[in-house]
Coordinates of C-alpha atoms and ligand atoms in Angstrom, one line a residue:
M1 CA -22.5 31.6 17.3
N2 CA -25.2 28.8 17.4
P3 CA -23.8 25.5 18.6
R4 CA -23.0 23.2 15.7
A5 CA -22.9 19.4 15.2
V6 CA -19.2 18.8 14.5
A7 CA -17.3 15.7 13.2
V8 CA -13.5 15.2 13.2
A9 CA -12.4 12.6 10.6
G10 CA -8.9 11.2 11.4
A11 CA -9.4 12.2 15.1
T12 CA -6.9 9.6 16.4
G13 CA -4.0 11.1 14.4
V14 CA -1.5 13.7 15.3
V15 CA -3.5 16.5 13.6
G16 CA -6.9 15.1 14.6
R17 CA -6.0 15.2 18.3
Q18 CA -4.8 18.8 17.9
M19 CA -8.1 19.6 16.2
L20 CA -10.0 18.2 19.3
K21 CA -7.8 20.1 21.6
T22 CA -8.1 23.4 19.6
L23 CA -12.0 23.1 19.5
E24 CA -11.8 22.7 23.3
D25 CA -9.2 25.4 23.9
R26 CA -11.2 27.9 21.8
N27 CA -14.5 26.9 23.3
F28 CA -16.0 26.2 19.9
P29 CA -19.8 26.0 20.4
I30 CA -20.5 22.3 19.9
K31 CA -24.0 20.8 20.0
S32 CA -22.7 17.2 19.3
L33 CA -19.3 15.8 18.5
K34 CA -18.4 12.7 16.4
V35 CA -14.8 11.4 16.4
L36 CA -14.1 9.3 13.3
A37 CA -11.1 7.1 12.3
S38 CA -10.4 3.8 10.6
E39 CA -11.4 0.2 11.5
R40 CA -8.0 0.1 13.4
S41 CA -9.4 2.4 16.0
K42 CA -12.7 0.5 16.7
G43 CA -13.3 0.3 20.4
K44 CA -11.0 3.2 21.3
T45 CA -12.1 6.4 23.0
L46 CA -10.8 10.0 22.9
T47 CA -11.3 12.6 25.6
F48 CA -13.1 15.9 24.9
K49 CA -13.8 18.4 27.6
G50 CA -13.2 15.7 30.2
E51 CA -15.6 13.2 28.7
E52 CA -14.8 10.0 26.9
V53 CA -16.1 10.0 23.3
P54 CA -16.2 6.6 21.4
V55 CA -14.3 6.5 18.1
E56 CA -16.6 5.6 15.3
V57 CA -15.5 4.1 12.0
L58 CA -15.7 6.6 9.2
S59 CA -18.3 5.7 6.6
E60 CA -20.5 7.3 3.9
D61 CA -23.2 7.7 6.5
S62 CA -21.1 9.4 9.2
F63 CA -22.2 12.9 8.2
K64 CA -26.0 12.8 8.4
G65 CA -27.0 15.6 10.7
V66 CA -23.5 17.0 10.9
D67 CA -23.0 20.7 10.2
I68 CA -19.2 21.0 10.0
A69 CA -16.6 18.2 9.5
L70 CA -12.9 18.7 9.9
F71 CA -10.9 16.1 7.9
S72 CA -7.4 15.0 8.5
A73 CA -7.3 11.4 7.5
G74 CA -5.2 11.7 4.3
G75 CA -6.1 12.7 0.7
G76 CA -7.6 9.3 -0.3
T77 CA -10.0 9.3 2.6
S78 CA -11.0 12.9 1.9
K79 CA -11.6 12.1 -1.8
K80 CA -13.8 9.2 -0.8
Y81 CA -15.8 10.7 2.0
A82 CA -15.8 14.5 1.8
P83 CA -18.1 14.6 -1.2
C84 CA -20.6 12.4 0.7
A85 CA -20.5 14.7 3.6
A86 CA -21.0 17.8 1.4
K87 CA -24.0 16.0 -0.3
D88 CA -25.5 15.6 3.2
G89 CA -25.3 19.4 3.7
C90 CA -22.2 19.3 5.9
V91 CA -19.4 21.8 5.2
V92 CA -16.0 20.1 5.1
V93 CA -12.8 21.8 6.1
D94 CA -10.3 19.5 4.5
N95 CA -6.7 19.3 5.7
S96 CA -5.4 17.2 2.8
S97 CA -4.2 18.4 -0.6
A98 CA -7.1 16.7 -2.4
W99 CA -8.6 19.9 -3.9
R100 CA -6.2 22.6 -2.9
M101 CA -5.5 23.7 -6.5
D102 CA -9.1 23.2 -7.7
P103 CA -10.2 26.7 -8.8
E104 CA -13.8 25.9 -7.6
V105 CA -12.5 25.2 -4.0
P106 CA -11.4 27.9 -1.7
L107 CA -7.9 27.6 -0.1
V108 CA -8.0 29.7 3.0
V109 CA -5.8 31.2 5.7
P110 CA -8.3 33.4 7.7
E111 CA -5.7 36.2 8.3
V112 CA -5.1 36.4 4.5
N113 CA -8.1 35.6 2.4
P114 CA -11.2 35.1 4.7
G115 CA -13.4 36.4 1.9
D116 CA -12.9 33.3 -0.1
I117 CA -14.6 31.2 2.6
Q118 CA -18.1 32.3 1.4
K119 CA -17.4 31.0 -2.1
H120 CA -17.4 27.4 -0.9
K121 CA -19.6 24.7 -2.4
G122 CA -19.4 22.3 0.5
I123 CA -15.6 21.9 0.8
I124 CA -13.0 24.4 1.9
E125 CA -9.3 23.5 1.8
N126 CA -6.7 24.1 4.5
P127 CA -3.3 24.8 2.9
N128 CA -0.1 23.0 3.5
C129 CA 1.5 23.8 6.9
S130 CA 4.7 25.3 5.4
T131 CA 2.6 27.6 3.1
I132 CA 0.3 28.8 5.9
Q133 CA 3.0 30.2 8.2
M134 CA 4.7 31.9 5.3
V135 CA 1.7 33.6 3.8
V136 CA 0.6 35.0 7.1
V137 CA 3.8 37.0 7.1
L138 CA 3.9 37.7 3.4
K139 CA 0.4 39.2 3.2
P140 CA 1.1 42.6 4.9
L141 CA 4.4 42.9 2.9
H142 CA 2.6 42.1 -0.3
D143 CA -0.1 44.7 0.4
A144 CA 2.4 47.4 1.2
A145 CA 5.1 46.8 -1.4
Q146 CA 4.0 44.1 -3.9
I147 CA 6.1 41.0 -3.7
T148 CA 7.6 39.8 -7.0
R149 CA 9.7 36.8 -5.8
V150 CA 10.1 34.5 -2.8
V151 CA 13.0 32.1 -2.1
V152 CA 12.2 29.8 0.8
S153 CA 14.1 27.0 2.6
T154 CA 12.2 25.1 5.2
Y155 CA 13.4 23.2 8.3
Q156 CA 10.4 21.0 8.9
A157 CA 9.6 19.2 12.2
V158 CA 9.0 15.4 12.2
S159 CA 5.4 15.9 13.6
G160 CA 4.4 17.0 10.1
A161 CA 4.9 13.4 9.0
G162 CA 2.5 11.9 11.6
S163 CA 2.6 9.8 14.7
A164 CA 4.8 7.0 13.3
A165 CA 7.4 9.5 12.3
L166 CA 7.5 11.0 15.9
N167 CA 8.1 7.5 17.3
E168 CA 10.9 6.9 14.7
L169 CA 12.7 10.1 15.7
A170 CA 12.4 9.3 19.5
E171 CA 13.5 5.6 19.1
Q172 CA 16.2 6.3 16.6
S173 CA 17.7 9.1 18.7
A174 CA 18.0 6.8 21.7
A175 CA 19.5 4.1 19.6
V176 CA 22.1 6.3 18.0
L177 CA 23.1 7.8 21.4
N178 CA 23.6 4.2 22.6
G179 CA 26.0 3.6 19.7
E180 CA 23.5 1.6 17.6
A181 CA 22.5 2.3 14.0
G182 CA 18.8 2.7 14.6
G183 CA 16.6 1.4 11.8
H184 CA 14.2 3.5 9.7
S185 CA 10.9 2.7 8.1
V186 CA 9.1 6.1 7.9
F187 CA 11.9 8.3 6.5
P188 CA 14.1 7.2 3.6
H189 CA 17.3 7.9 5.7
T190 CA 18.2 8.2 9.4
I191 CA 16.4 11.4 10.7
A192 CA 18.1 11.5 14.1
F193 CA 21.0 14.0 14.0
N194 CA 20.5 14.4 10.3
C195 CA 18.7 16.7 7.7
I196 CA 16.8 15.1 4.8
P197 CA 16.1 17.4 1.7
Q198 CA 13.1 15.3 0.7
I199 CA 9.5 15.9 1.8
P200 CA 7.3 13.9 1.7
Q201 CA 9.1 10.7 2.6
K202 CA 7.6 8.7 -0.2
D203 CA 7.0 9.5 -3.9
A204 CA 8.4 12.9 -3.3
F205 CA 10.0 14.0 -6.6
T206 CA 8.1 15.6 -9.5
E207 CA 9.3 15.8 -13.1
N208 CA 11.0 19.2 -12.6
G209 CA 13.2 17.9 -9.8
Y210 CA 11.3 19.7 -7.1
T211 CA 9.4 17.7 -4.4
S212 CA 5.6 17.8 -4.1
E213 CA 6.0 19.7 -0.8
E214 CA 8.0 22.3 -2.6
M215 CA 5.5 22.6 -5.4
K216 CA 2.7 22.9 -2.9
M217 CA 4.5 26.0 -1.4
V218 CA 4.9 27.4 -4.9
N219 CA 1.3 26.9 -6.1
E220 CA -0.6 27.5 -2.9
T221 CA 1.2 30.8 -2.1
K222 CA 0.0 32.2 -5.5
K223 CA -3.6 31.0 -5.0
I224 CA -3.9 32.3 -1.4
L225 CA -2.3 35.7 -2.1
G226 CA -4.4 35.9 -5.3
D227 CA -1.4 36.8 -7.4
A228 CA -0.2 34.3 -10.1
N229 CA 2.7 36.7 -10.9
I230 CA 4.6 36.1 -7.7
R231 CA 7.6 33.9 -8.4
V232 CA 8.3 31.3 -5.7
T233 CA 11.1 28.8 -5.3
A234 CA 11.3 26.4 -2.4
T235 CA 13.6 23.8 -0.8
T236 CA 11.9 21.8 1.9
V237 CA 14.0 19.9 4.4
R238 CA 13.1 17.5 7.2
V239 CA 15.1 18.2 10.4
P240 CA 15.3 16.2 13.7
V241 CA 13.0 18.6 15.6
F242 CA 9.8 17.2 17.1
N243 CA 7.5 20.1 16.5
C244 CA 7.3 23.5 14.7
H245 CA 8.4 24.3 11.2
S246 CA 11.1 27.0 10.7
E247 CA 11.7 28.8 7.4
S248 CA 14.4 31.0 6.0
V249 CA 12.6 33.4 3.6
N250 CA 13.9 35.9 1.1
V251 CA 11.3 38.3 -0.3
E252 CA 11.8 40.7 -3.3
T253 CA 9.4 43.6 -3.7
V254 CA 8.5 46.2 -6.3
K255 CA 8.6 49.0 -3.7
K256 CA 11.7 49.1 -1.4
L257 CA 10.7 48.1 2.1
T258 CA 13.4 48.6 4.8
A259 CA 13.7 46.0 7.6
D260 CA 12.4 48.7 10.0
Q261 CA 9.3 49.3 7.8
A262 CA 8.7 45.5 7.5
R263 CA 9.0 45.1 11.3
A264 CA 6.5 47.9 11.8
L265 CA 4.0 46.4 9.3
L266 CA 4.4 42.9 10.8
R267 CA 3.8 44.2 14.4
Q268 CA 0.3 45.2 13.2
A269 CA -0.4 42.0 11.3
P270 CA -3.0 39.5 12.7
G271 CA -1.6 36.3 14.0
V272 CA 2.0 37.5 13.7
I273 CA 4.5 38.2 16.6
V274 CA 7.7 39.9 15.8
E275 CA 10.6 38.5 17.8
D276 CA 13.6 40.5 16.7
D277 CA 16.0 41.8 19.3
L278 CA 19.6 40.9 18.4
D279 CA 21.1 42.5 21.5
N280 CA 19.1 39.9 23.6
Q281 CA 19.5 37.1 21.1
L282 CA 15.8 37.1 20.6
Y283 CA 14.5 35.5 17.4
P284 CA 11.8 32.8 16.7
L285 CA 12.6 29.3 18.0
A286 CA 10.8 26.0 17.4
V287 CA 11.0 25.1 21.1
R288 CA 9.3 28.3 22.1
A289 CA 6.6 28.4 19.4
T290 CA 5.3 24.9 20.2
G291 CA 1.7 25.1 21.5
K292 CA 1.3 28.7 20.4
W293 CA -1.3 30.0 18.0
D294 CA 0.8 32.8 16.5
T295 CA 3.4 32.8 13.7
F296 CA 6.7 34.2 14.9
V297 CA 9.1 36.3 12.6
G298 CA 12.5 37.6 13.3
R299 CA 16.1 38.1 11.9
I300 CA 14.4 40.6 9.6
R301 CA 17.1 42.3 7.6
D302 CA 17.8 44.1 4.3
D303 CA 19.2 41.7 1.8
I304 CA 22.7 43.1 1.1
S305 CA 22.8 41.4 -2.3
H306 CA 19.7 43.1 -3.7
P307 CA 18.3 46.7 -3.8
S308 CA 14.8 45.7 -2.8
A309 CA 14.7 42.5 -0.8
L310 CA 14.4 41.3 2.8
D311 CA 15.6 38.2 4.6
M312 CA 13.7 36.8 7.6
W313 CA 13.2 33.7 9.8
I314 CA 9.6 32.4 10.3
V315 CA 8.6 29.8 12.9
S316 CA 5.1 28.4 13.7
D317 CA 3.5 25.3 15.3
N318 CA 2.9 23.2 12.2
L319 CA 0.2 21.1 14.0
L320 CA -1.7 24.2 15.2
K321 CA -1.5 27.2 12.8
G322 CA -0.2 24.8 10.1
A323 CA -3.1 22.4 10.4
A324 CA -5.6 22.2 13.3
L325 CA -5.9 25.8 14.4
N326 CA -6.3 27.1 10.8
A327 CA -9.1 24.6 10.2
V328 CA -10.9 25.6 13.4
Q329 CA -10.5 29.3 12.5
I330 CA -12.2 28.5 9.2
A331 CA -15.0 26.7 11.1
E332 CA -15.4 29.8 13.4
Y333 CA -15.9 31.9 10.3
L334 CA -18.5 29.4 9.0
Ligands
LIG1 P1 -1.5 10.3 11.5 O1 -1.0 10.7 12.8 O2 -0.9 9.1 10.8 O3 -3.1 10.0 11.6 C1 -3.9 9.5 10.5 C2 -5.3 9.6 10.9 O4 -6.1 9.3 9.7 C3 -5.7 8.6 11.9 O5 -6.8 9.1 12.7 C4 -6.2 7.4 11.1 O6 -7.0 6.6 11.8 C5 -6.9 8.2 10.0 N1 -7.1 7.3 8.9 C6 -6.2 6.8 8.0 N2 -6.8 6.1 7.1 C7 -8.1 6.1 7.3 C8 -9.2 5.6 6.7 N3 -9.1 4.8 5.6 N4 -10.5 5.8 7.2 C9 -10.6 6.6 8.3 N5 -9.6 7.2 8.9 C10 -8.3 6.9 8.4 O7 -1.4 11.4 10.4 P2 -1.5 13.0 10.7 O8 -0.2 13.6 10.8 O9 -2.5 13.3 11.7 O10 -2.0 13.5 9.2 C11 -3.3 13.1 8.7 C12 -3.5 13.9 7.4 O11 -3.6 15.3 7.7 C13 -2.4 13.8 6.4 O12 -2.5 12.6 5.6 C14 -2.6 15.0 5.6 O13 -3.5 14.9 4.6 C15 -3.1 16.0 6.6 N6 -2.0 16.9 7.1 C16 -2.0 18.1 6.7 C17 -1.0 19.0 7.1 C18 -0.9 20.3 6.5 O14 0.1 20.7 6.1 N7 -2.0 21.1 6.6 C19 0.0 18.5 7.9 C20 0.0 17.2 8.4 C21 -1.1 16.4 8.0 P3 -6.5 5.3 12.6 O15 -5.8 5.8 13.9 O16 -7.7 4.5 12.9 O17 -5.5 4.6 11.7
LIG2 O1 5.5 16.8 6.1 C1 5.0 17.9 6.6 O2 5.7 18.6 7.4 C2 3.7 18.3 6.2 C3 2.9 17.2 5.7 C4 1.7 17.4 5.0 C5 1.0 16.3 4.4 C6 1.3 15.0 4.8 C7 0.6 13.9 4.2 C8 -0.3 14.2 3.2 C9 0.0 16.6 3.4 C10 -0.3 18.0 3.1 O3 -1.2 18.5 3.8 O4 0.2 18.6 2.2 C11 -0.6 15.5 2.8 C12 -1.6 15.7 1.7 O5 -1.1 16.1 0.6 O6 -2.8 15.5 1.9

């Protein structure tokens, strides 16, 4: 791979920092690196491969001479600046939902639909973190037995809501343990020692009573798997876990797949690790998945309420496979 001029927009954020770390950890061939953020970060530096890199303020001119830009600075920022970058010949891998459902824009998980990357017209979308870890596991099951319906409930870590949310969980947990109420400003309710069935934390609910996070899982799953007939329903819940999203997933198929057959298929699947040994109480755990590149699946069992369905538990690092790593993998394909 020829070294590329790379920019990271939103580099000071929780996802942006993981993007820099992932570029470094995977030894992505970089000719030059720009780290971009808002006016608030003027004067700050970030470290890449042991060197201090000054943070530049994102502007329409940031992308001249840049080959690949990884964006994680929110949908509004992507909408404003990604088209400028694409016009300057840069390929944008965008981590927001700005164009995820645009039929002209590829929505890519490299283990699932890498062929869609080459259809890009300057912008490629990274899916939502909860969708990514689920479709990595669904893909081999769909290929083998044709999935007809998915019922998913998520247990989403606070890191998915950014750096302010991580601080809120830490400070609130300490306050509650000290017998204080602990205020909240990021989440709509206390997150410490609680579960909140509302993601995102603001303007969450859509007309049908689902949240936008739930509808992302419904719509993105169909687009990535290339099958509009798969029926998906989701309940997304924020839990007081710092990092890694967990999911309880029920999968109905046309062809009956036993739990043993599913485990055998998933052991061969790229990016998937089966952790499923009940005798040793081995199943995927958020605390173990953090910092890992793979998606972990376990508790795979035949659904006793249905002739052709499976239940399973899926865990992955939402900042890595759910965001930064998936974006860097797309950049590697580019
Ligand atoms: P965060 O920790 O709050 O960081 C936000 C980043 O965006 C910071 O670098 C911030 O710069 C920058 N930024 C904000 N407004 C900007 C502006 N007007 N111009 C330039 N930079 C701006 O949030 P995060 O958790 O990293 O998430 C960032 C975005 O990534 C989200 O909004 C979302 O679109 C996407 N995301 C996607 C997933 C996924 O499911 N794939 C998961 C999480 C996040 P300053 O530090 O200068 O303020
Ligand atoms: O809350 C989570 O666990 C995942 C958050 C994702 C997110 C946060 C802010 C804006 C997104 C996303 O990628 O779906 C967005 C966005 O829609 O851009």
